[in-house]
């Protein structure tokens, strides 16, 4: 009984929930699924009349200077595979807690990616909690205060609800490579973190327990590194996750990336989402002179870049749908070339708990990058894992540690499931469809967000990671659906309109329920019923 009470206290520390005002509590529960239909109709009737290469060199030099003979097996507590955002943040966090960390990264030069460039305010708060906020300094990062949404010549502005936070708290957008290099430098600055360039080829296992990794270093030597805990953070293309999770990867679309130079966005310091046909287009600043454009192309195949098909597609299909302020800069970016593509992957977290090993970051869990939530989920996971590991003096009992860390998979759910579900649902809702009911849902979502008040701040708080509450997400989602039905019932509920309304509700259910099922209904909505939630730290 004593252990149970102790763990109840620990869980509140591991996964703190923001303090809510009385009005926020009332708003959250009044918009519950049970009253979503009433709310949707009331809202409709109420509002219908209102319209850096140098940093890479410095890092490589620092690594070379501290290069030494591979440490003995007893000299490392944790091996971290991959020094991207997740791996670098984790290595620094564990190193700061006194762990001896070996961080192995395939390529220490500055990454050049077209995703991982926007950090939501919830992720920024986690960065502060980990002591890594200074990694956003001196990389020309831009403050993001919300979103501008465009559809059929209309637009609405959605601001983050940041009134309760310090003035510095906001979203941030930047060049991914510059941010990653800062994170690597921060991790390597700790004397007990060893950063090494090497390609990990496999996990070393004995009797079902992971003992370390086999890797090839920069000189081409094949080496083995041992540690009681190996954490795999090698990204969306991970070749190590197969034995650690059910890697059912879905690729719903691809992003086509461009950089617009000296372009003035319609709403400064905001991300821009154009609800285009066939799917959304994103714009956001990544420096004081550059704007990132990401064109979503459904499916796994995109028009060829080499033979000019892509440029023609962008100019003839995409450009005419853009706001006039962005058109010329967009066409100029196409003419300059440097068009990049990236598959958008989605993979639910389905771990196979394995003694001696753990997955983290995109190697473990992915969602459509439309909402920019990947780094927020990874940083939130690191906070949970850090707090779980803090009371442990050593990590050598792999079986007991594995059993204890099963609680990680439940404790991470409020943040991860909210962001994952919203990303998958919004992508489907924001995409055009030949189904009239789906298009009615799309229009209803735009109009609902345009209403302002809780209809705007509620969904944006979910998207930004400031309100990680899955039940609030479900409530808003079905409020949008019923609001759409209410629009259809005017001026009178004809049989055709009623049929479309019924199909709209069915389409909404078909979008969100499979995503929630993949996240785990029990872990998402009833975590207190999961036995692992109460696991006590193993005794040394």
Short mmCIF file of C-alpha atoms in Angstrom, two decimals:
data_model
loop_
_atom_site.label_atom_id
_atom_site.label_comp_id
_atom_site.label_asym_id
_atom_site.label_seq_id
_atom_site.Cartn_x
_atom_site.Cartn_y
_atom_site.Cartn_z
CA UNK A 1 0.00 0.00 0.00
CA UNK A 2 2.85 2.30 0.83
CA UNK A 3 4.50 1.73 -2.60
CA UNK A 4 1.21 2.45 -4.38
CA UNK A 5 0.82 5.81 -2.65
CA UNK A 6 4.40 6.74 -3.35
CA UNK A 7 3.99 6.00 -7.05
CA UNK A 8 0.83 8.08 -7.28
CA UNK A 9 2.91 11.05 -6.21
CA UNK A 10 5.71 10.18 -8.62
CA UNK A 11 3.34 9.92 -11.58
CA UNK A 12 2.04 13.43 -11.01
CA UNK A 13 5.61 14.68 -11.14
CA UNK A 14 6.44 12.65 -14.25
CA UNK A 15 3.49 13.91 -16.24
CA UNK A 16 2.36 17.24 -14.76
CA UNK A 17 -0.85 18.77 -16.08
CA UNK A 18 -1.18 22.52 -16.50
CA UNK A 19 -3.22 24.36 -13.89
CA UNK A 20 -6.55 25.38 -15.37
CA UNK A 21 -8.73 28.30 -14.45
CA UNK A 22 -12.34 27.61 -13.56
CA UNK A 23 -13.50 28.93 -16.93
CA UNK A 24 -11.13 26.56 -18.76
CA UNK A 25 -12.33 23.58 -16.77
CA UNK A 26 -15.93 24.48 -17.58
CA UNK A 27 -15.11 24.97 -21.26
CA UNK A 28 -13.37 21.63 -21.51
CA UNK A 29 -16.16 19.60 -20.01
CA UNK A 30 -19.06 21.54 -21.49
CA UNK A 31 -17.70 20.72 -24.93
CA UNK A 32 -17.75 17.01 -24.07
CA UNK A 33 -18.79 14.47 -26.61
CA UNK A 34 -22.15 14.06 -24.88
CA UNK A 35 -23.12 17.67 -25.67
CA UNK A 36 -21.20 18.11 -28.92
CA UNK A 37 -24.38 18.08 -31.01
CA UNK A 38 -26.05 20.80 -28.94
CA UNK A 39 -22.90 22.92 -29.01
CA UNK A 40 -22.52 22.55 -32.77
CA UNK A 41 -26.03 23.78 -33.48
CA UNK A 42 -25.83 26.65 -30.98
CA UNK A 43 -22.53 27.85 -32.41
CA UNK A 44 -23.87 27.75 -35.94
CA UNK A 45 -26.97 29.78 -35.18
CA UNK A 46 -25.04 32.25 -33.04
CA UNK A 47 -22.30 33.01 -35.55
CA UNK A 48 -23.87 32.40 -38.96
CA UNK A 49 -24.38 36.16 -39.46
CA UNK A 50 -20.77 37.11 -38.68
CA UNK A 51 -18.76 36.85 -41.32
CA UNK A 52 25.84 27.17 -40.99
CA UNK A 53 28.79 25.19 -42.06
CA UNK A 54 31.06 26.86 -39.47
CA UNK A 55 29.19 25.25 -36.60
CA UNK A 56 29.59 21.87 -38.30
CA UNK A 57 33.34 22.38 -38.53
CA UNK A 58 33.56 23.43 -34.89
CA UNK A 59 31.62 20.37 -33.82
CA UNK A 60 33.76 17.98 -35.87
CA UNK A 61 36.92 19.60 -34.48
CA UNK A 62 35.64 19.23 -30.93
CA UNK A 63 34.87 15.55 -31.52
CA UNK A 64 38.31 14.91 -33.01
CA UNK A 65 40.04 16.69 -30.11
CA UNK A 66 38.30 14.56 -27.49
CA UNK A 67 38.65 11.33 -29.51
CA UNK A 68 40.14 8.59 -27.42
CA UNK A 69 40.31 4.83 -27.39
CA UNK A 70 36.89 3.17 -27.18
CA UNK A 71 35.87 3.03 -23.51
CA UNK A 72 35.65 -0.30 -21.74
CA UNK A 73 32.23 -1.87 -21.31
CA UNK A 74 31.96 -0.69 -17.71
CA UNK A 75 32.60 2.96 -18.64
CA UNK A 76 29.20 3.60 -20.27
CA UNK A 77 25.77 3.70 -18.68
CA UNK A 78 23.73 4.49 -21.79
CA UNK A 79 24.40 4.21 -25.52
CA UNK A 80 22.33 6.63 -27.61
CA UNK A 81 22.14 5.78 -31.31
CA UNK A 82 21.55 8.87 -33.44
CA UNK A 83 22.40 12.49 -32.68
CA UNK A 84 19.42 14.26 -34.20
CA UNK A 85 17.10 16.39 -32.12
CA UNK A 86 15.88 13.47 -29.99
CA UNK A 87 19.26 11.74 -29.53
CA UNK A 88 21.21 14.91 -28.75
CA UNK A 89 18.58 16.19 -26.31
CA UNK A 90 18.48 12.79 -24.59
CA UNK A 91 22.27 12.50 -24.33
CA UNK A 92 22.53 15.97 -22.79
CA UNK A 93 19.66 15.30 -20.39
CA UNK A 94 21.06 11.99 -19.14
CA UNK A 95 24.59 13.37 -19.05
CA UNK A 96 23.45 16.30 -16.94
CA UNK A 97 21.98 13.77 -14.49
CA UNK A 98 25.41 12.15 -14.12
CA UNK A 99 25.02 9.24 -16.53
CA UNK A 100 27.98 8.23 -18.68
CA UNK A 101 26.59 8.48 -22.19
CA UNK A 102 28.03 7.35 -25.50
CA UNK A 103 26.35 9.14 -28.42
CA UNK A 104 26.97 7.55 -31.84
CA UNK A 105 25.93 9.41 -34.99
CA UNK A 106 26.32 8.27 -38.59
CA UNK A 107 27.13 11.73 -39.99
CA UNK A 108 28.23 14.70 -37.90
CA UNK A 109 28.09 17.24 -40.71
CA UNK A 110 25.18 19.70 -40.61
CA UNK A 111 21.94 18.00 -41.72
CA UNK A 112 20.00 19.48 -44.62
CA UNK A 113 16.32 18.58 -44.25
CA UNK A 114 13.01 20.09 -45.31
CA UNK A 115 11.13 18.95 -42.18
CA UNK A 116 11.77 19.32 -38.46
CA UNK A 117 11.89 23.09 -38.85
CA UNK A 118 9.00 24.18 -36.63
CA UNK A 119 8.85 23.72 -32.87
CA UNK A 120 5.45 24.25 -31.27
CA UNK A 121 5.14 26.28 -28.03
CA UNK A 122 4.55 23.07 -26.05
CA UNK A 123 7.85 21.75 -27.40
CA UNK A 124 9.59 25.01 -26.53
CA UNK A 125 8.39 24.64 -22.93
CA UNK A 126 9.89 21.13 -22.84
CA UNK A 127 13.14 22.53 -24.27
CA UNK A 128 13.23 24.99 -21.35
CA UNK A 129 12.50 22.18 -18.90
CA UNK A 130 15.49 20.26 -20.25
CA UNK A 131 17.78 23.32 -20.15
CA UNK A 132 18.25 23.40 -23.93
CA UNK A 133 16.50 26.63 -24.90
CA UNK A 134 19.82 28.35 -25.63
CA UNK A 135 20.24 25.99 -28.62
CA UNK A 136 17.79 28.28 -30.44
CA UNK A 137 20.16 31.23 -30.05
CA UNK A 138 22.33 32.54 -32.90
CA UNK A 139 20.64 30.41 -35.59
CA UNK A 140 18.27 33.17 -36.82
CA UNK A 141 15.27 31.30 -35.42
CA UNK A 142 11.92 33.03 -35.92
CA UNK A 143 9.10 33.42 -33.40
CA UNK A 144 5.81 31.80 -34.41
CA UNK A 145 2.67 33.14 -32.76
CA UNK A 146 -0.02 31.10 -34.50
CA UNK A 147 -1.42 30.17 -37.88
CA UNK A 148 -3.16 31.81 -40.81
CA UNK A 149 -5.64 29.54 -42.59
CA UNK A 150 -6.65 30.16 -46.23
CA UNK A 151 -9.50 28.60 -48.23
CA UNK A 152 -11.25 29.72 -51.43
CA UNK A 153 -10.14 33.34 -51.13
CA UNK A 154 -11.05 33.62 -47.43
CA UNK A 155 -8.67 33.52 -44.49
CA UNK A 156 -8.70 33.41 -40.72
CA UNK A 157 -5.97 34.02 -38.15
CA UNK A 158 -5.49 31.58 -35.26
CA UNK A 159 -3.26 32.71 -32.39
CA UNK A 160 -1.60 30.49 -29.81
CA UNK A 161 -3.19 30.97 -26.34
CA UNK A 162 0.01 32.26 -24.71
CA UNK A 163 -1.47 34.77 -22.26
CA UNK A 164 -0.52 32.69 -19.19
CA UNK A 165 3.11 32.23 -20.22
CA UNK A 166 6.26 34.35 -20.17
CA UNK A 167 6.68 36.69 -23.13
CA UNK A 168 9.51 34.53 -24.51
CA UNK A 169 7.25 31.49 -24.90
CA UNK A 170 6.05 30.94 -28.47
CA UNK A 171 6.68 28.60 -31.35
CA UNK A 172 10.04 28.71 -33.12
CA UNK A 173 10.97 27.99 -36.74
CA UNK A 174 14.51 27.59 -38.06
CA UNK A 175 16.87 25.66 -40.29
CA UNK A 176 16.77 22.13 -38.91
CA UNK A 177 20.50 21.56 -39.48
CA UNK A 178 21.53 24.65 -37.49
CA UNK A 179 19.38 23.58 -34.55
CA UNK A 180 20.70 20.00 -34.61
CA UNK A 181 24.32 21.21 -34.62
CA UNK A 182 23.64 23.40 -31.58
CA UNK A 183 22.09 20.44 -29.79
CA UNK A 184 25.08 18.23 -30.62
CA UNK A 185 27.50 20.87 -29.36
CA UNK A 186 25.52 21.18 -26.15
CA UNK A 187 25.58 17.42 -25.57
CA UNK A 188 29.31 17.13 -26.39
CA UNK A 189 30.11 19.95 -23.94
CA UNK A 190 29.48 17.60 -21.01
CA UNK A 191 32.59 15.64 -19.96
CA UNK A 192 30.61 12.43 -19.41
CA UNK A 193 29.02 12.47 -22.88
CA UNK A 194 31.20 10.97 -25.63
CA UNK A 195 30.07 11.96 -29.13
CA UNK A 196 31.44 9.74 -31.89
CA UNK A 197 30.87 9.43 -35.62
CA UNK A 198 29.96 5.89 -36.57
CA UNK A 199 27.33 3.81 -38.33
CA UNK A 200 25.51 1.37 -36.04
CA UNK A 201 24.75 -1.77 -38.02
CA UNK A 202 23.05 -3.95 -35.41
CA UNK A 203 22.18 -4.46 -31.78
CA UNK A 204 24.24 -6.91 -29.74
CA UNK A 205 21.93 -9.40 -28.01
CA UNK A 206 22.46 -12.22 -25.54
CA UNK A 207 19.56 -14.43 -24.50
CA UNK A 208 17.00 -11.83 -25.51
CA UNK A 209 18.76 -8.95 -23.76
CA UNK A 210 20.40 -6.11 -25.68
CA UNK A 211 23.96 -5.62 -24.43
CA UNK A 212 25.14 -2.89 -26.80
CA UNK A 213 25.69 -2.17 -30.48
CA UNK A 214 27.93 -3.19 -33.35
CA UNK A 215 29.11 -0.21 -35.39
CA UNK A 216 31.65 0.95 -37.93
CA UNK A 217 33.62 4.04 -36.94
CA UNK A 218 34.83 6.86 -39.18
CA UNK A 219 38.06 4.98 -39.92
CA UNK A 220 36.09 1.95 -41.14
CA UNK A 221 36.87 -0.23 -38.12
CA UNK A 222 34.10 -2.53 -36.91
CA UNK A 223 33.72 -2.08 -33.15
CA UNK A 224 31.40 -3.18 -30.39
CA UNK A 225 30.13 -0.85 -27.67
CA UNK A 226 28.50 -2.16 -24.51
CA UNK A 227 26.15 -0.53 -21.99
CA UNK A 228 23.32 -1.69 -19.70
CA UNK A 229 20.84 0.46 -21.66
CA UNK A 230 20.80 1.25 -25.39
CA UNK A 231 18.34 3.89 -26.63
CA UNK A 232 17.72 3.94 -30.38
CA UNK A 233 16.99 7.39 -31.84
CA UNK A 234 18.09 6.86 -35.43
CA UNK A 235 15.13 8.58 -37.06
CA UNK A 236 12.34 7.81 -39.49
CA UNK A 237 14.55 5.56 -41.65
CA UNK A 238 15.68 3.47 -38.65
CA UNK A 239 17.19 0.09 -39.48
CA UNK A 240 17.29 -1.00 -35.82
CA UNK A 241 13.65 -0.75 -34.79
CA UNK A 242 12.45 -3.98 -36.43
CA UNK A 243 13.07 -6.13 -33.35
CA UNK A 244 11.95 -3.45 -30.88
CA UNK A 245 8.49 -2.56 -32.23
CA UNK A 246 5.82 -3.40 -34.77
CA UNK A 247 6.97 -1.06 -37.52
CA UNK A 248 3.78 -0.64 -39.55
CA UNK A 249 4.78 2.46 -41.51
CA UNK A 250 2.19 4.24 -43.64
CA UNK A 251 3.20 6.82 -46.27
CA UNK A 252 0.04 8.85 -47.02
CA UNK A 253 1.84 11.57 -48.98
CA UNK A 254 5.10 13.33 -49.80
CA UNK A 255 6.25 16.87 -49.13
CA UNK A 256 7.79 18.89 -51.94
CA UNK A 257 10.02 21.55 -50.38
CA UNK A 258 11.09 24.96 -51.66
CA UNK A 259 12.69 28.01 -50.07
CA UNK A 260 11.24 31.42 -50.93
CA UNK A 261 13.71 34.28 -50.54
CA UNK A 262 12.83 37.79 -49.32
CA UNK A 263 9.14 36.90 -49.31
CA UNK A 264 6.68 38.87 -47.18
CA UNK A 265 4.12 36.54 -45.62
CA UNK A 266 0.54 37.85 -45.34
CA UNK A 267 0.68 37.34 -41.56
CA UNK A 268 4.20 37.85 -40.18
CA UNK A 269 5.38 35.42 -37.48
CA UNK A 270 2.65 32.93 -38.37
CA UNK A 271 2.58 29.59 -40.11
CA UNK A 272 0.35 29.63 -43.19
CA UNK A 273 -1.86 26.72 -44.22
CA UNK A 274 -3.59 26.84 -47.62
CA UNK A 275 -6.44 24.35 -47.96
CA UNK A 276 -5.69 23.59 -51.59
CA UNK A 277 -6.74 20.86 -53.98
CA UNK A 278 -5.73 18.06 -53.58
CA UNK A 279 -4.10 18.64 -50.17
CA UNK A 280 -2.65 21.38 -47.91
CA UNK A 281 0.28 23.70 -48.66
CA UNK A 282 2.41 25.13 -45.83
CA UNK A 283 4.48 28.30 -45.55
CA UNK A 284 6.51 29.45 -42.54
CA UNK A 285 9.70 31.50 -42.02
CA UNK A 286 12.91 29.60 -41.26
CA UNK A 287 15.18 32.66 -41.09
CA UNK A 288 14.86 36.43 -41.34
CA UNK A 289 15.12 36.22 -45.16
CA UNK A 290 13.77 32.75 -46.03
CA UNK A 291 10.34 31.15 -46.06
CA UNK A 292 9.89 27.41 -46.24
CA UNK A 293 7.15 26.12 -48.55
CA UNK A 294 5.96 22.52 -48.28
CA UNK A 295 3.53 21.26 -50.92
CA UNK A 296 1.76 18.07 -49.92
CA UNK A 297 1.37 15.57 -52.76
CA UNK A 298 -0.88 12.59 -51.89
CA UNK A 299 0.48 9.10 -52.45
CA UNK A 300 4.03 7.78 -52.54
CA UNK A 301 4.91 8.93 -56.05
CA UNK A 302 5.57 12.54 -57.03
CA UNK A 303 6.10 14.08 -60.47
CA UNK A 304 9.67 13.74 -61.71
CA UNK A 305 12.00 16.62 -60.88
CA UNK A 306 14.64 15.73 -63.47
CA UNK A 307 12.41 15.92 -66.55
CA UNK A 308 10.55 19.08 -65.51
CA UNK A 309 7.24 17.43 -64.57
CA UNK A 310 7.50 18.69 -60.99
CA UNK A 311 8.15 22.31 -62.00
CA UNK A 312 5.19 22.16 -64.39
CA UNK A 313 2.94 20.68 -61.69
CA UNK A 314 3.92 23.36 -59.18
CA UNK A 315 3.36 26.19 -61.67
CA UNK A 316 0.10 24.98 -63.22
CA UNK A 317 -1.65 23.22 -60.32
CA UNK A 318 -0.24 24.71 -57.11
CA UNK A 319 0.67 28.33 -57.92
CA UNK A 320 -2.86 29.40 -59.00
CA UNK A 321 -4.23 28.36 -55.59
CA UNK A 322 -1.83 30.52 -53.56
CA UNK A 323 -2.56 33.94 -52.02
CA UNK A 324 -1.49 36.68 -54.43
CA UNK A 325 1.26 37.87 -52.02
CA UNK A 326 3.04 34.51 -52.33
CA UNK A 327 2.59 33.73 -56.02
CA UNK A 328 5.59 35.50 -57.58
CA UNK A 329 8.06 34.38 -54.88
CA UNK A 330 6.80 30.82 -55.27
CA UNK A 331 7.33 30.82 -59.04
CA UNK A 332 10.80 32.38 -58.60
CA UNK A 333 11.73 29.60 -56.17
CA UNK A 334 10.68 27.00 -58.75
CA UNK A 335 12.80 28.68 -61.43
CA UNK A 336 15.85 28.65 -59.14
CA UNK A 337 15.53 24.87 -58.77
CA UNK A 338 16.64 23.13 -55.57
CA UNK A 339 13.29 21.35 -55.28
CA UNK A 340 13.41 18.71 -52.55
CA UNK A 341 11.06 15.84 -51.68
CA UNK A 342 10.46 13.89 -48.49
CA UNK A 343 8.02 11.01 -47.79
CA UNK A 344 5.57 11.76 -44.99
CA UNK A 345 5.52 8.73 -42.72
CA UNK A 346 3.08 7.71 -40.04
CA UNK A 347 3.73 4.92 -37.53
CA UNK A 348 1.84 4.27 -34.28
CA UNK A 349 3.90 3.47 -31.21
CA UNK A 350 3.69 -0.33 -30.88
CA UNK A 351 6.70 -1.34 -28.75
CA UNK A 352 8.05 -4.79 -28.05
CA UNK A 353 9.53 -4.21 -24.56
CA UNK A 354 13.05 -5.61 -24.75
CA UNK A 355 15.51 -5.82 -21.84
CA UNK A 356 18.45 -3.48 -22.38
CA UNK A 357 16.91 -1.38 -25.16
CA UNK A 358 14.38 1.39 -25.80
CA UNK A 359 13.15 3.32 -28.84
CA UNK A 360 12.65 7.09 -28.97
CA UNK A 361 11.86 9.81 -31.49
CA UNK A 362 10.85 9.08 -35.09
CA UNK A 363 12.37 5.61 -34.82
CA UNK A 364 9.57 4.84 -32.36
CA UNK A 365 6.56 6.94 -33.32
CA UNK A 366 5.68 9.13 -36.32
CA UNK A 367 2.72 11.17 -37.41
CA UNK A 368 1.95 13.28 -40.51
CA UNK A 369 4.16 16.40 -40.23
CA UNK A 370 1.32 18.77 -41.18
CA UNK A 371 1.03 20.05 -37.59
CA UNK A 372 4.77 20.17 -36.84
CA UNK A 373 4.39 18.07 -33.68
CA UNK A 374 7.26 15.59 -34.02
CA UNK A 375 9.86 17.45 -31.96
CA UNK A 376 7.29 18.29 -29.29
CA UNK A 377 6.45 14.59 -28.86
CA UNK A 378 10.14 13.62 -28.75
CA UNK A 379 11.06 16.27 -26.17
CA UNK A 380 8.03 15.40 -24.03
CA UNK A 381 9.07 11.73 -24.16
CA UNK A 382 12.56 12.66 -22.99
CA UNK A 383 11.15 14.53 -19.99
CA UNK A 384 9.09 11.46 -19.02
CA UNK A 385 12.04 9.09 -19.48
CA UNK A 386 14.42 11.35 -17.56
CA UNK A 387 12.07 11.44 -14.58
CA UNK A 388 11.63 7.67 -14.65
CA UNK A 389 15.39 7.05 -14.69
CA UNK A 390 16.29 9.71 -12.10
CA UNK A 391 15.74 7.59 -8.95
CA UNK A 392 17.84 4.68 -10.30
CA UNK A 393 21.46 4.44 -9.18
CA UNK A 394 22.41 1.84 -11.80
CA UNK A 395 20.78 0.26 -14.82
CA UNK A 396 22.34 -3.18 -14.80
CA UNK A 397 19.28 -5.29 -13.97
CA UNK A 398 17.97 -5.28 -17.55
CA UNK A 399 14.87 -7.40 -16.88
CA UNK A 400 13.70 -5.34 -13.90
CA UNK A 401 14.47 -2.10 -15.73
CA UNK A 402 12.50 -3.22 -18.78
CA UNK A 403 9.48 -4.09 -16.63
CA UNK A 404 9.69 -0.72 -14.85
CA UNK A 405 10.02 1.25 -18.10
CA UNK A 406 6.78 -0.23 -19.42
CA UNK A 407 5.16 2.67 -17.56
CA UNK A 408 6.85 5.02 -20.06
CA UNK A 409 4.49 3.87 -22.79
CA UNK A 410 1.45 4.95 -20.78
CA UNK A 411 2.87 8.11 -19.21
CA UNK A 412 3.77 9.54 -22.63
CA UNK A 413 0.23 9.17 -23.97
CA UNK A 414 -1.38 12.53 -23.05
CA UNK A 415 1.05 14.48 -25.24
CA UNK A 416 1.82 11.91 -27.92
CA UNK A 417 -1.72 10.65 -28.51
CA UNK A 418 -3.18 14.16 -28.65
CA UNK A 419 -0.65 15.37 -31.22
CA UNK A 420 -0.65 12.11 -33.20
CA UNK A 421 -4.44 11.96 -33.44
CA UNK A 422 -4.78 15.62 -34.35
CA UNK A 423 -2.10 15.36 -37.06
CA UNK A 424 -3.73 12.36 -38.71
CA UNK A 425 -7.26 13.73 -38.43
CA UNK A 426 -6.43 17.24 -39.65
CA UNK A 427 -4.56 15.94 -42.67
CA UNK A 428 -7.60 13.94 -43.77
CA UNK A 429 -10.04 16.75 -43.02
CA UNK A 430 -7.90 19.40 -44.74
CA UNK A 431 -7.46 17.33 -47.92
CA UNK A 432 -9.93 17.70 -50.79
CA UNK A 433 -12.14 14.73 -51.59
CA UNK A 434 -14.63 13.69 -54.29
CA UNK A 435 -16.98 12.77 -51.42
CA UNK A 436 -19.40 15.65 -50.78
CA UNK A 437 -19.69 14.74 -47.09
CA UNK A 438 -15.89 14.98 -46.65
CA UNK A 439 -15.84 18.37 -48.38
CA UNK A 440 -18.65 19.57 -46.09
CA UNK A 441 -16.50 18.48 -43.14
CA UNK A 442 -13.58 20.44 -44.57
CA UNK A 443 -15.65 23.59 -44.93
CA UNK A 444 -17.16 23.12 -41.46
CA UNK A 445 -13.67 22.86 -39.95
CA UNK A 446 -12.58 26.12 -41.58
CA UNK A 447 -15.76 27.90 -40.46
CA UNK A 448 -15.56 26.47 -36.93
CA UNK A 449 -12.00 27.70 -36.47
CA UNK A 450 -13.05 31.09 -37.86
CA UNK A 451 -15.65 31.54 -35.09
CA UNK A 452 -12.97 32.56 -32.59
CA UNK A 453 -13.20 32.10 -28.84
CA UNK A 454 -12.98 28.55 -27.56
CA UNK A 455 -13.64 27.25 -31.11
CA UNK A 456 -10.27 28.70 -32.13
CA UNK A 457 -8.15 28.62 -28.97
CA UNK A 458 -9.24 25.08 -28.03
CA UNK A 459 -8.00 23.32 -31.19
CA UNK A 460 -4.90 25.54 -31.41
CA UNK A 461 -3.99 24.74 -27.78
CA UNK A 462 -4.20 21.05 -28.68
CA UNK A 463 -2.14 21.46 -31.84
CA UNK A 464 0.55 23.48 -30.05
CA UNK A 465 1.06 20.95 -27.27
CA UNK A 466 -0.14 23.42 -24.62
CA UNK A 467 -3.22 21.33 -23.76
CA UNK A 468 -2.40 17.62 -24.10
CA UNK A 469 -5.89 16.31 -23.36
CA UNK A 470 -7.22 13.63 -25.74
CA UNK A 471 -10.82 13.99 -24.52
CA UNK A 472 -10.79 17.69 -25.39
CA UNK A 473 -9.57 16.77 -28.89
CA UNK A 474 -12.40 14.28 -29.42
CA UNK A 475 -14.93 16.84 -28.16
CA UNK A 476 -13.77 19.55 -30.56
CA UNK A 477 -13.57 17.12 -33.46
CA UNK A 478 -17.19 16.04 -33.10
CA UNK A 479 -18.29 19.60 -32.37
CA UNK A 480 -16.92 20.44 -35.83
CA UNK A 481 -18.85 17.51 -37.35
CA UNK A 482 -22.14 18.49 -35.73
CA UNK A 483 -21.55 22.12 -36.63
CA UNK A 484 -21.25 20.94 -40.23
CA UNK A 485 -24.55 19.07 -39.91
CA UNK A 486 -26.16 22.22 -38.55
CA UNK A 487 -25.05 24.15 -41.64
CA UNK A 488 -26.64 21.52 -43.86
CA UNK A 489 -30.00 21.72 -42.09
CA UNK A 490 -30.53 25.32 -43.20
CA UNK A 491 -32.67 26.72 -44.67
CA UNK A 492 -34.60 23.46 -44.19
CA UNK A 493 -33.60 19.80 -43.59
CA UNK A 494 -34.32 18.20 -46.94
CA UNK A 495 -33.84 14.41 -47.30
CA UNK A 496 -30.69 14.97 -49.39
CA UNK A 497 -29.19 17.30 -46.77
CA UNK A 498 -30.04 14.87 -43.97
CA UNK A 499 -28.35 12.06 -45.90
CA UNK A 500 -25.20 14.15 -46.45
CA UNK A 501 -25.23 15.08 -42.76
CA UNK A 502 -25.41 11.41 -41.75
CA UNK A 503 -22.53 10.61 -44.07
CA UNK A 504 -20.57 13.53 -42.61
CA UNK A 505 -20.89 12.07 -39.09
CA UNK A 506 -19.93 8.66 -40.46
CA UNK A 507 -16.90 10.12 -42.26
CA UNK A 508 -15.80 11.94 -39.09
CA UNK A 509 -16.05 8.71 -37.11
CA UNK A 510 -14.15 6.85 -39.81
CA UNK A 511 -11.34 9.39 -39.60
CA UNK A 512 -10.76 9.67 -35.87
CA UNK A 513 -11.68 6.29 -34.37
CA UNK A 514 -9.07 4.21 -36.28
CA UNK A 515 -6.37 6.69 -35.19
CA UNK A 516 -7.48 6.48 -31.55
CA UNK A 517 -7.61 2.68 -31.75
CA UNK A 518 -4.02 2.62 -33.04
CA UNK A 519 -2.96 4.85 -30.13
CA UNK A 520 -4.60 2.49 -27.62
CA UNK A 521 -8.02 3.39 -26.17
CA UNK A 522 -7.19 2.18 -22.68
CA UNK A 523 -3.83 3.95 -22.45
CA UNK A 524 -5.22 7.18 -23.92
CA UNK A 525 -8.48 7.55 -22.00
CA UNK A 526 -8.11 5.24 -18.98
CA UNK A 527 -4.38 5.23 -18.09
CA UNK A 528 -5.14 4.63 -14.40
CA UNK A 529 -6.42 1.15 -15.31
CA UNK A 530 -3.06 0.12 -16.83
CA UNK A 531 -1.02 -1.85 -14.23
CA UNK A 532 2.29 -0.54 -15.59
CA UNK A 533 1.23 2.98 -14.64
CA UNK A 534 2.00 2.13 -11.00
CA UNK A 535 5.36 0.41 -11.48
CA UNK A 536 7.85 1.24 -8.74
CA UNK A 537 11.55 1.74 -9.53
CA UNK A 538 13.51 -1.50 -9.19
CA UNK A 539 15.61 -1.74 -6.04
CA UNK A 540 19.38 -1.71 -6.59
#
